Short mmCIF file of C-alpha atoms in Angstrom, two decimals:
data_model
loop_
_atom_site.label_atom_id
_atom_site.label_comp_id
_atom_site.label_asym_id
_atom_site.label_seq_id
_atom_site.Cartn_x
_atom_site.Cartn_y
_atom_site.Cartn_z
CA VAL A 1 -74.22 61.60 137.66
CA LEU A 2 -73.44 59.28 134.78
CA GLY A 3 -70.75 56.67 134.58
CA PHE A 4 -69.51 55.46 131.19
CA ASP A 5 -67.06 52.67 130.51
CA GLU A 6 -66.96 53.50 126.81
CA ALA A 7 -64.28 55.49 125.06
CA PHE A 8 -64.62 56.96 121.58
CA SER A 9 -62.41 58.63 119.04
CA ILE A 10 -62.80 62.41 118.86
CA THR A 11 -63.92 61.88 115.26
CA GLN A 12 -67.06 60.21 116.65
CA LEU A 13 -68.00 63.16 118.85
CA ASP A 14 -70.92 64.44 116.79
CA GLU A 15 -72.32 60.96 116.35
CA GLU A 16 -72.10 59.90 119.99
CA LEU A 17 -72.84 63.18 121.80
CA SER A 18 -76.48 63.30 120.74
CA ARG A 19 -77.00 59.79 122.13
CA LEU A 20 -75.22 60.61 125.39
CA VAL A 21 -77.38 63.67 126.15
CA GLU A 22 -80.72 62.08 125.38
CA ASN A 23 -83.14 61.51 128.29
CA ARG A 24 -81.05 63.76 130.57
CA ASP A 25 -82.86 66.54 132.38
CA THR A 26 -79.73 68.62 133.04
CA LEU A 27 -76.65 69.18 130.92
CA TYR A 28 -73.46 70.41 132.60
CA THR A 29 -71.18 72.09 130.07
CA PRO A 30 -69.14 75.27 129.57
CA LEU A 31 -71.53 78.02 128.51
CA PHE A 32 -71.32 81.39 126.77
CA GLY A 33 -67.60 81.49 125.97
CA ASN A 34 -66.74 83.84 123.11
CA ASP A 35 -63.30 82.56 122.03
CA THR A 36 -62.99 80.44 118.89
CA SER A 37 -62.98 77.06 120.64
CA SER A 38 -65.93 78.01 122.88
CA VAL A 39 -68.01 79.15 119.92
CA ALA A 40 -67.28 75.87 118.17
CA TRP A 41 -68.27 73.92 121.30
CA ASN A 42 -71.52 75.91 121.62
CA GLU A 43 -72.38 74.89 118.07
CA THR A 44 -71.54 71.25 118.82
CA ILE A 45 -73.79 71.16 121.90
CA THR A 46 -76.63 72.92 120.06
CA LYS A 47 -76.41 70.40 117.26
CA ALA A 48 -76.48 67.46 119.71
CA VAL A 49 -79.49 68.78 121.64
CA ASN A 50 -81.41 69.55 118.46
CA GLY A 51 -80.63 66.04 117.25
CA VAL A 52 -82.43 64.67 120.32
CA ARG A 53 -85.39 67.02 119.79
CA MET A 54 -85.80 65.71 116.26
CA ARG A 55 -86.23 62.20 117.65
CA ALA A 56 -89.01 63.14 120.09
CA ARG A 57 -91.44 60.72 118.39
CA GLN A 58 -89.10 57.91 119.34
CA GLY A 59 -89.83 58.64 122.99
CA VAL A 60 -86.58 60.48 123.87
CA TRP A 61 -86.26 63.97 125.29
CA PRO A 62 -83.47 66.56 125.41
CA PRO A 63 -82.05 68.35 128.46
CA THR A 64 -84.20 71.25 129.63
CA ALA A 65 -81.72 72.71 132.14
CA PHE A 66 -78.21 73.86 131.29
CA VAL A 67 -75.61 74.54 133.99
CA ASP A 68 -72.24 76.18 133.39
CA VAL A 69 -69.89 73.48 134.67
CA ARG A 70 -67.09 76.01 135.11
CA LYS A 71 -68.72 77.34 138.28
CA ILE A 72 -68.31 73.90 139.83
CA VAL A 73 -64.90 73.02 138.37
CA ASP A 74 -63.40 76.45 139.12
CA LYS A 75 -64.14 76.04 142.82
CA MET A 76 -62.63 72.56 142.76
CA ARG A 77 -59.43 73.98 141.25
CA LEU A 78 -59.04 76.48 144.08
CA GLN A 79 -57.82 73.94 146.62
CA LYS A 80 -54.95 71.70 145.59
CA ASP A 81 -54.40 68.18 146.89
CA ALA A 82 -51.05 66.71 147.96
CA HIS A 83 -50.12 65.51 144.46
CA GLU A 84 -50.88 68.88 142.92
CA MET A 85 -48.75 70.59 145.55
CA THR A 86 -45.84 68.29 144.73
CA LEU A 87 -46.02 69.46 141.11
CA MET A 88 -46.35 73.13 142.09
CA ARG A 89 -43.34 72.91 144.40
CA ARG A 90 -41.29 71.48 141.54
CA ALA A 91 -42.45 74.22 139.17
CA ALA A 92 -41.42 76.75 141.81
CA GLU A 93 -38.00 75.12 142.31
CA ILE A 94 -37.22 75.16 138.60
CA SER A 95 -38.38 78.76 138.25
CA SER A 96 -36.28 79.82 141.24
CA GLN A 97 -33.20 78.29 139.63
CA ALA A 98 -33.96 80.21 136.43
CA HIS A 99 -34.10 83.52 138.28
CA ILE A 100 -30.82 82.77 140.04
CA ARG A 101 -29.17 81.98 136.70
CA ALA A 102 -30.50 85.27 135.30
CA MET A 103 -28.94 87.20 138.19
CA GLN A 104 -25.62 85.42 137.74
CA ARG A 105 -25.57 85.96 133.99
CA CYS A 106 -26.73 89.56 133.89
CA LYS A 107 -24.28 92.36 133.09
CA PRO A 108 -24.34 95.70 131.25
CA GLY A 109 -24.19 95.44 127.48
CA MET A 110 -26.42 92.37 127.22
CA PHE A 111 -29.81 92.39 125.52
CA GLU A 112 -32.93 91.48 127.46
CA TYR A 113 -33.58 88.55 125.15
CA GLN A 114 -30.23 87.06 126.12
CA ILE A 115 -31.38 86.91 129.72
CA GLU A 116 -34.70 85.45 128.58
CA ALA A 117 -32.71 82.72 126.81
CA GLU A 118 -30.91 81.91 130.07
CA ILE A 119 -34.27 81.58 131.83
CA LEU A 120 -35.64 79.28 129.13
CA HIS A 121 -32.44 77.23 129.32
CA GLU A 122 -33.06 76.48 132.99
CA PHE A 123 -36.73 75.68 132.41
CA MET A 124 -35.88 73.08 129.80
CA ARG A 125 -32.79 71.77 131.61
CA PHE A 126 -34.86 70.75 134.63
CA GLY A 127 -37.75 69.20 132.72
CA ALA A 128 -40.34 71.95 132.49
CA GLN A 129 -42.52 71.71 129.41
CA SER A 130 -42.66 75.44 128.64
CA PRO A 131 -42.93 78.91 130.19
CA ALA A 132 -46.22 79.29 132.03
CA TYR A 133 -46.69 82.66 130.26
CA GLY A 134 -44.72 85.10 128.14
CA SER A 135 -41.65 86.04 130.18
CA ILE A 136 -41.21 89.71 131.09
CA VAL A 137 -37.56 90.79 130.99
CA ALA A 138 -37.77 94.55 131.41
CA SER A 139 -34.82 96.88 131.98
CA GLY A 140 -34.74 100.60 132.71
CA PRO A 141 -37.99 102.31 131.70
CA GLY A 142 -39.45 98.94 130.66
CA ALA A 143 -39.58 97.92 134.32
CA CYS A 144 -42.36 100.49 134.75
CA VAL A 145 -44.50 98.81 132.05
CA LEU A 146 -46.68 96.17 133.73
CA HIS A 147 -46.92 93.73 130.83
CA TYR A 148 -43.74 94.57 128.95
CA GLN A 149 -43.06 91.88 126.36
CA ALA A 150 -40.57 93.35 123.87
CA ASN A 151 -37.51 91.87 125.63
CA ASN A 152 -35.21 93.42 123.04
CA ARG A 153 -33.54 96.37 124.80
CA LEU A 154 -29.80 96.76 125.39
CA MET A 155 -29.30 96.87 129.17
CA GLN A 156 -27.22 99.65 130.68
CA SER A 157 -25.23 99.96 133.88
CA GLY A 158 -27.16 101.85 136.56
CA GLU A 159 -30.55 100.44 135.50
CA LEU A 160 -32.80 97.91 137.17
CA LEU A 161 -33.94 94.70 135.49
CA LEU A 162 -37.40 93.37 136.38
CA ILE A 163 -37.97 89.71 135.48
CA ASP A 164 -41.44 88.17 135.74
CA ALA A 165 -41.08 84.54 134.65
CA GLY A 166 -42.20 81.08 135.66
CA CYS A 167 -42.28 77.65 134.11
CA GLU A 168 -45.05 75.14 133.54
CA TYR A 169 -44.28 71.72 134.97
CA LEU A 170 -46.67 68.85 134.19
CA SER A 171 -49.48 71.37 133.61
CA TYR A 172 -48.87 73.43 136.78
CA ALA A 173 -47.56 76.99 136.74
CA ALA A 174 -45.09 79.01 138.77
CA ASP A 175 -45.00 82.81 138.72
CA ILE A 176 -42.00 84.69 140.16
CA THR A 177 -40.88 88.29 139.86
CA ARG A 178 -37.53 89.62 140.99
CA THR A 179 -35.96 93.02 140.38
CA PHE A 180 -32.21 93.63 140.54
CA PRO A 181 -29.54 96.05 139.27
CA VAL A 182 -27.99 95.26 135.91
CA ASN A 183 -24.53 96.04 137.26
CA GLY A 184 -25.05 94.09 140.50
CA LYS A 185 -25.24 97.04 142.89
CA PHE A 186 -28.35 99.00 143.94
CA SER A 187 -28.10 102.79 143.92
CA GLY A 188 -29.43 104.68 146.93
CA GLU A 189 -32.74 105.52 145.26
CA GLN A 190 -33.15 102.02 143.83
CA LYS A 191 -32.49 100.48 147.23
CA ALA A 192 -34.99 102.80 148.94
CA VAL A 193 -37.78 101.89 146.51
CA TYR A 194 -36.86 98.22 146.58
CA GLU A 195 -36.97 98.03 150.36
CA ALA A 196 -40.34 99.81 150.40
CA VAL A 197 -41.75 97.12 148.11
CA LEU A 198 -40.09 94.35 150.11
CA GLU A 199 -41.56 95.70 153.34
CA ALA A 200 -45.03 95.65 151.80
CA GLN A 201 -44.50 92.15 150.41
CA LEU A 202 -43.43 90.77 153.79
CA LYS A 203 -46.43 92.38 155.48
CA CYS A 204 -48.65 90.74 152.85
CA MET A 205 -47.04 87.39 153.60
CA ASP A 206 -48.05 87.76 157.25
CA ALA A 207 -51.65 88.48 156.17
CA LEU A 208 -51.96 85.35 154.01
CA LYS A 209 -53.59 82.92 156.42
CA PRO A 210 -56.60 80.59 156.43
CA GLY A 211 -59.80 82.35 157.43
CA LYS A 212 -58.74 85.71 155.96
CA PRO A 213 -60.67 87.28 153.06
CA PHE A 214 -58.82 87.30 149.73
CA ASN A 215 -58.70 91.11 149.52
CA GLU A 216 -57.08 91.70 152.91
CA TYR A 217 -53.49 91.36 151.77
CA HIS A 218 -54.08 93.76 148.88
CA ASP A 219 -55.28 96.34 151.39
CA VAL A 220 -52.15 95.66 153.47
CA ALA A 221 -49.95 96.24 150.40
CA THR A 222 -51.76 99.45 149.46
CA ARG A 223 -51.45 100.94 152.93
CA SER A 224 -47.81 99.99 153.34
CA LEU A 225 -46.79 101.27 149.91
CA THR A 226 -48.77 104.49 150.32
CA GLN A 227 -46.95 105.33 153.55
CA SER A 228 -43.62 104.56 151.87
CA MET A 229 -44.50 106.84 148.94
CA ILE A 230 -45.14 109.65 151.39
CA ASP A 231 -41.90 108.93 153.27
CA LEU A 232 -39.92 108.97 150.01
CA GLY A 233 -41.54 112.25 148.91
CA LEU A 234 -43.33 110.71 145.94
CA LEU A 235 -46.73 111.69 147.37
CA LYS A 236 -47.70 114.94 149.05
CA GLY A 237 -50.30 115.42 151.77
CA SER A 238 -51.52 113.07 154.45
CA PHE A 239 -51.85 109.30 154.42
CA ASP A 240 -55.65 109.50 154.71
CA GLU A 241 -55.85 111.91 151.76
CA ALA A 242 -53.71 109.62 149.63
CA ILE A 243 -55.91 106.62 150.42
CA GLU A 244 -59.15 108.52 149.87
CA THR A 245 -58.11 110.10 146.56
CA LYS A 246 -56.16 107.02 145.44
CA SER A 247 -53.24 109.23 144.46
CA TYR A 248 -51.03 106.18 145.14
CA GLU A 249 -52.29 104.69 141.88
CA GLN A 250 -49.79 106.84 139.99
CA PHE A 251 -47.14 104.42 141.26
CA TYR A 252 -49.09 101.31 142.31
CA MET A 253 -51.95 100.41 140.01
CA HIS A 254 -52.55 96.65 140.23
CA ARG A 255 -53.78 94.06 142.70
CA ALA A 256 -51.43 92.31 145.12
CA GLY A 257 -51.95 88.89 143.55
CA HIS A 258 -54.10 86.21 141.92
CA TRP A 259 -54.88 82.50 142.09
CA LEU A 260 -52.21 80.16 140.73
CA GLY A 261 -52.43 76.55 139.57
CA MET A 262 -53.06 74.91 136.22
CA ASP A 263 -53.03 78.41 134.75
CA VAL A 264 -50.92 81.35 135.81
CA HIS A 265 -54.14 83.29 136.47
CA ASP A 266 -55.98 80.24 137.68
CA ALA A 267 -59.70 79.57 137.78
CA GLY A 268 -61.73 80.27 140.89
CA PRO A 269 -63.98 83.04 142.21
CA TYR A 270 -62.44 86.02 143.97
CA ARG A 271 -65.77 87.10 145.42
CA HIS A 272 -69.45 86.25 145.22
CA GLN A 273 -72.30 88.69 145.79
CA GLY A 274 -69.85 91.25 147.09
CA VAL A 275 -68.17 88.93 149.60
CA PHE A 276 -64.52 88.04 149.00
CA THR A 277 -63.50 84.38 148.99
CA THR A 278 -62.11 83.19 152.32
CA LEU A 279 -58.59 81.76 152.17
CA ALA A 280 -58.43 78.07 153.02
CA PRO A 281 -55.75 75.34 153.14
CA GLY A 282 -54.77 74.13 149.67
CA MET A 283 -55.24 77.46 147.94
CA VAL A 284 -52.24 78.89 146.08
CA LEU A 285 -51.88 82.54 145.12
CA THR A 286 -49.24 85.11 144.26
CA ASN A 287 -47.98 87.91 146.49
CA GLU A 288 -46.69 90.69 144.22
CA PRO A 289 -46.81 94.35 145.28
CA GLY A 290 -44.75 96.85 143.29
CA LEU A 291 -43.85 100.48 142.65
CA TYR A 292 -43.43 101.94 139.16
CA ILE A 293 -42.07 105.47 138.90
CA ARG A 294 -42.40 106.87 135.40
CA PRO A 295 -41.05 110.30 134.42
CA ALA A 296 -43.58 112.98 135.43
CA LYS A 297 -43.62 116.67 136.30
CA ASN A 298 -44.55 115.94 139.91
CA VAL A 299 -41.69 113.45 140.41
CA ASP A 300 -38.06 114.30 141.18
CA GLU A 301 -35.89 113.11 138.30
CA ARG A 302 -33.73 110.96 140.59
CA TRP A 303 -36.64 108.50 140.92
CA TRP A 304 -37.45 108.25 137.21
CA ASN A 305 -37.64 104.79 135.60
CA ILE A 306 -37.29 102.89 138.85
CA GLY A 307 -39.72 99.98 138.58
CA VAL A 308 -39.77 97.27 141.25
CA ARG A 309 -42.00 94.24 141.74
CA ILE A 310 -41.35 91.31 144.08
CA GLU A 311 -43.50 88.22 143.60
CA ASP A 312 -43.66 84.89 145.39
CA ASP A 313 -46.02 81.91 145.13
CA VAL A 314 -47.82 81.21 148.40
CA HIS A 315 -49.58 78.02 149.53
CA ILE A 316 -52.18 78.52 152.25
CA THR A 317 -51.76 75.89 154.97
CA ALA A 318 -53.77 74.92 158.05
CA THR A 319 -51.62 77.12 160.27
CA GLY A 320 -50.45 79.90 157.97
CA ASN A 321 -48.66 79.71 154.64
CA GLU A 322 -45.78 78.14 152.75
CA ASN A 323 -43.66 80.30 150.44
CA LEU A 324 -43.08 77.99 147.48
CA THR A 325 -40.50 80.35 145.94
CA ALA A 326 -38.52 81.21 149.07
CA ALA A 327 -35.33 79.86 147.47
CA THR A 328 -35.27 82.82 145.08
CA PRO A 329 -32.96 85.56 146.45
CA LYS A 330 -35.05 88.50 147.64
CA THR A 331 -33.29 90.85 150.03
CA VAL A 332 -30.85 93.47 148.73
CA ALA A 333 -27.97 91.63 150.45
CA GLU A 334 -28.97 88.25 148.98
CA ILE A 335 -29.31 89.62 145.44
CA GLU A 336 -26.02 91.52 145.50
CA ALA A 337 -24.25 88.44 146.90
CA VAL A 338 -25.58 86.21 144.12
CA MET A 339 -24.58 88.75 141.49
CA ARG A 340 -21.05 88.94 142.86
CA ASP A 341 -20.78 85.19 142.20
CA ARG A 342 -20.99 85.44 138.43
CA LYS A 343 -19.91 81.90 137.73
CA TYR A 344 -21.73 81.94 134.37
CA ALA A 345 -20.40 85.31 133.24
#
């Protein structure tokens, strides 16, 4: 491990890098990236190493072992320290306020981008630097599109609005999804689907504990949602058949969550050599099951275009977990109560 007290301008990188890597047996650096910046860095490193090789007669030697530093750094990013958690809690608080404002502002006849503007307003008002990712503001059939980004549809009474949005605060991301009725009142079918997703999400929350493998809560979500699909009549046959054939994937086709931190899909291994990462204190991940019912011949029309996802940010603690986004209304009663108080409308 080297320690340098020197600092250089980025314009001196090519000149100084060759000197810094000389007489080092191992070079730790990002390797094999294929995006534009990674390709440029690969060329920079190659040039520096070759520069050392060309000076072999001066008695210097280049590195002979190259280690992808991301494998080390990614693992370090998995577990957050107390300062990092302070920043993530603040990102979660700001994002929760944005979702509440969206609920209070929403009404039929508005465009999705108008709600997105309300969300961005709250992000900036409370000091966030930017959205952590492109906000999803998806009404009606758009709620059944996982990565909907158009945000330009006129919202109608009787539809659901799915919002997946979080801010970035001092380089740390939040990631919240809430789904609610545009007119402030769930229909019977919307409520039934919503409560099925909420039941799965709460079961997942119970499964997020230190010592558990990362994949366990996804399995919990899949089993809970599959049984609900059968109970609602969306799936035919037995539970075991649905699990074995994966017929549930017509309505639930993604994982239950991902790492969260300095990126919304943060660095860190999910499994190694077939073994899933064990949850440990300091890890932060999302909990986001959903159901997405697109029009189809095998689906009763009364369920069409009901898309629901509920997502919270969860910090694994020594004794269980901390829901960083618990302040965001989540039950049917909480959401309808907030939407009755339309102080911004």
